[in-house]
PDB file of C-alpha atoms in Angstrom:
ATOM      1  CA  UNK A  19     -13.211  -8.636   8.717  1.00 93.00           C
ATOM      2  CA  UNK A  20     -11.100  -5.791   7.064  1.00 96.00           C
ATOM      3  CA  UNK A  21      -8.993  -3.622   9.221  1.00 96.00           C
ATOM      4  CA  UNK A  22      -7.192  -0.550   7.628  1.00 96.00           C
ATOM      5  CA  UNK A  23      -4.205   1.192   9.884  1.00 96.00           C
ATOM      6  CA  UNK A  24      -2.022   4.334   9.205  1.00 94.00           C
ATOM      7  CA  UNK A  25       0.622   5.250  11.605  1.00 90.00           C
ATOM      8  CA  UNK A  26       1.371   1.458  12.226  1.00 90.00           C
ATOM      9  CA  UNK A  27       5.438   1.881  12.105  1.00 87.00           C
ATOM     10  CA  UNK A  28       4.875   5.153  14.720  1.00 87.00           C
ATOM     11  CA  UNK A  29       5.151   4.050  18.395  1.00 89.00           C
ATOM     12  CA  UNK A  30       1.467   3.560  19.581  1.00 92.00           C
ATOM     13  CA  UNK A  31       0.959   1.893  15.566  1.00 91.00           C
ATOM     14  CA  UNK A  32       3.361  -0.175  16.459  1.00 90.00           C
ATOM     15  CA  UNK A  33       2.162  -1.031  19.607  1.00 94.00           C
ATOM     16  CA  UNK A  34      -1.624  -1.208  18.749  1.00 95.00           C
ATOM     17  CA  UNK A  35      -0.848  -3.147  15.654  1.00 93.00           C
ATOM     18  CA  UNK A  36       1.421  -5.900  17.828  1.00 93.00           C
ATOM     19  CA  UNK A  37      -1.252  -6.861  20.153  1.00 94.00           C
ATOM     20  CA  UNK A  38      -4.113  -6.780  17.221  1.00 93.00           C
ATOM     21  CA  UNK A  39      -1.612  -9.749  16.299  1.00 92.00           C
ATOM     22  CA  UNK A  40      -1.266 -11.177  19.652  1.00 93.00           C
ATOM     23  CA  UNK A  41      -5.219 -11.195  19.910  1.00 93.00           C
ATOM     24  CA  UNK A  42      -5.050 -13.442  16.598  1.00 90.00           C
ATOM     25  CA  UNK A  43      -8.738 -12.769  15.579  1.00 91.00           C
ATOM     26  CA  UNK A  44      -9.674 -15.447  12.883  1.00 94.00           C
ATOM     27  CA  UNK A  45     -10.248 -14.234   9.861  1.00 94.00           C
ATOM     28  CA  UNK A  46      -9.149 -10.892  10.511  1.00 94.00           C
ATOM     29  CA  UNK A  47      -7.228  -9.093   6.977  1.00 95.00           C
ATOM     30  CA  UNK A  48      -4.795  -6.427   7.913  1.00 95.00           C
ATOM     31  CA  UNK A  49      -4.060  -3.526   5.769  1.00 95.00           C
ATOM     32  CA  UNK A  50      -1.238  -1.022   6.453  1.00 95.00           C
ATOM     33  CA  UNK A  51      -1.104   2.316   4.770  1.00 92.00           C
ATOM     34  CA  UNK A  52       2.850   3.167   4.817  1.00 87.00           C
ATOM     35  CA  UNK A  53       5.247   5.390   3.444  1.00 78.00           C
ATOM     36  CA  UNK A  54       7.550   2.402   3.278  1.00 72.00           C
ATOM     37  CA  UNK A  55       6.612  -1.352   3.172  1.00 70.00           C
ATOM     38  CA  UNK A  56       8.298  -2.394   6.959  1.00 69.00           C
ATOM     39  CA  UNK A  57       5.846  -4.909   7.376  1.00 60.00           C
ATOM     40  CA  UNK A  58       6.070  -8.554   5.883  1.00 69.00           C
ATOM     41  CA  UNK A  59       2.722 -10.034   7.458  1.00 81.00           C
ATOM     42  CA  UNK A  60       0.373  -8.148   6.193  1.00 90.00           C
ATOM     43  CA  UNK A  61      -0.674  -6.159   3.185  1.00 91.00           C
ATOM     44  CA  UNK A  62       1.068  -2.866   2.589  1.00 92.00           C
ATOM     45  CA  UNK A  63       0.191  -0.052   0.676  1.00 92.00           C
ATOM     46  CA  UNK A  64       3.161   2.287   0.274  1.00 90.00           C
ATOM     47  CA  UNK A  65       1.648   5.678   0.062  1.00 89.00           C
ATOM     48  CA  UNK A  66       1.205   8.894   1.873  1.00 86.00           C
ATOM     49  CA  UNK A  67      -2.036  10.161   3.624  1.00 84.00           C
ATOM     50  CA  UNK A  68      -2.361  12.683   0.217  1.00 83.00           C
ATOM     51  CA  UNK A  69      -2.215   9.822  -2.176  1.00 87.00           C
ATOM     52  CA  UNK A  70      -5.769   8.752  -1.884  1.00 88.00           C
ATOM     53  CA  UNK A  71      -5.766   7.587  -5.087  1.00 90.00           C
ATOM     54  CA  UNK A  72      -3.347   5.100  -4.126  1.00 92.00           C
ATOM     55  CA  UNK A  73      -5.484   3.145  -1.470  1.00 93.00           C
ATOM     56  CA  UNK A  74      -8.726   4.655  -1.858  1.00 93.00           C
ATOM     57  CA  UNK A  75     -10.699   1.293  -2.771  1.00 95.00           C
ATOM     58  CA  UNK A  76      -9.053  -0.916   0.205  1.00 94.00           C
ATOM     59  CA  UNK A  77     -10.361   1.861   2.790  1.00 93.00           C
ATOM     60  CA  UNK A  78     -14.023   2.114   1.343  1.00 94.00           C
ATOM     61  CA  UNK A  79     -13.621  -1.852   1.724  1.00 95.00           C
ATOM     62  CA  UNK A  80     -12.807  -1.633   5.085  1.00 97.00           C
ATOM     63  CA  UNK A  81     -15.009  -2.641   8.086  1.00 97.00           C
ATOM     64  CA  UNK A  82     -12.521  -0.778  10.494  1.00 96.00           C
ATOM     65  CA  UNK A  83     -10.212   2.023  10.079  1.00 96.00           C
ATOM     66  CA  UNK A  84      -7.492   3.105  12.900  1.00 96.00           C
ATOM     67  CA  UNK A  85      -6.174   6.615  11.954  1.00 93.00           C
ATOM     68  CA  UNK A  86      -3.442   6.693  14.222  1.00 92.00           C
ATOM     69  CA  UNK A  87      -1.074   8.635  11.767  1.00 87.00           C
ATOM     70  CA  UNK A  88       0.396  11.305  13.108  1.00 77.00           C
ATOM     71  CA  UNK A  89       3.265  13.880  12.321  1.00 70.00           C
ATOM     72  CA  UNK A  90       5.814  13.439  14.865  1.00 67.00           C
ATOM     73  CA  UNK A  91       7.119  17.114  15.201  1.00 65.00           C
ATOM     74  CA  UNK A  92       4.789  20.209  16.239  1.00 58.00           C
ATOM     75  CA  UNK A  93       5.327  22.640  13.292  1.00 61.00           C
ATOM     76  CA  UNK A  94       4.564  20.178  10.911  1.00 56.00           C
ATOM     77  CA  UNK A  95       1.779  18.810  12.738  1.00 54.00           C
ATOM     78  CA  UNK A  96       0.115  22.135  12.582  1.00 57.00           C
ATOM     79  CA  UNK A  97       0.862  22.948   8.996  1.00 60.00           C
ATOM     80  CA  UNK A  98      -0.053  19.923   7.553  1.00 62.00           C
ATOM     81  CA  UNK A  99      -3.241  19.298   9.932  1.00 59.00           C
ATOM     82  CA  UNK A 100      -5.517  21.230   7.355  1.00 56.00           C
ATOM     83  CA  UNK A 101      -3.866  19.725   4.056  1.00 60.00           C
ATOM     84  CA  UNK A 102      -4.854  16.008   5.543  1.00 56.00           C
ATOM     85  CA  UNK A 103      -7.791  16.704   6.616  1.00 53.00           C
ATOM     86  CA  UNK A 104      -8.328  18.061   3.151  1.00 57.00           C
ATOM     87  CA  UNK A 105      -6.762  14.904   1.224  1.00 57.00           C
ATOM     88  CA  UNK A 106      -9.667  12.545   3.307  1.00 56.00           C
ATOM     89  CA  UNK A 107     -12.130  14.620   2.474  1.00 57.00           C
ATOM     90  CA  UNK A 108     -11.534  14.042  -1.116  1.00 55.00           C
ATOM     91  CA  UNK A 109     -13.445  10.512  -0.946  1.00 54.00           C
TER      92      UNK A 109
END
């Protein structure tokens, strides 16, 4: 089983992605979309939500997604919302 995670470096990423490991589902493939590669375990794709081209074929792959990406200060969350929601929609 694929699972596909953005946001996992943010605090409930981090959080939600720590006790997916603790759970320790066999045969379960993680894949982390980051802006960064901060993560050893599992596969990393270093990208940004807009670079769909970048990670495009691992999501359509995926059996789960967990969108928990999130901008962490108001005015950017607002201004960006739209341009996001625009980049996913591109699939």
């Amino acid at each position: 089983m694929k699972v596909f995670i953005t946001g996992s470096t943010g605090f409930i990423g981090r959080h939600f992605l720590s006790e997916l490991e603790r759970l320790d589902y066999p045969g379960l493939e993680v894949i982390l979309l980051q802006r960064s590669r901060l993560s050893g375990r599992h596969k990393v794709i270093e990208a940004s939500l807009e670079d769909v081209h970048r990670y495009q074929s691992e999501l359509l792959e995926a059996d789960y997604v967990f969108h928990i990406a999130a901008f962490a200060e108001v005015t950017a969350s607002k201004e960006m919302a739209w341009k996001d929601h625009e980049s996913l929609g591109k699939m």
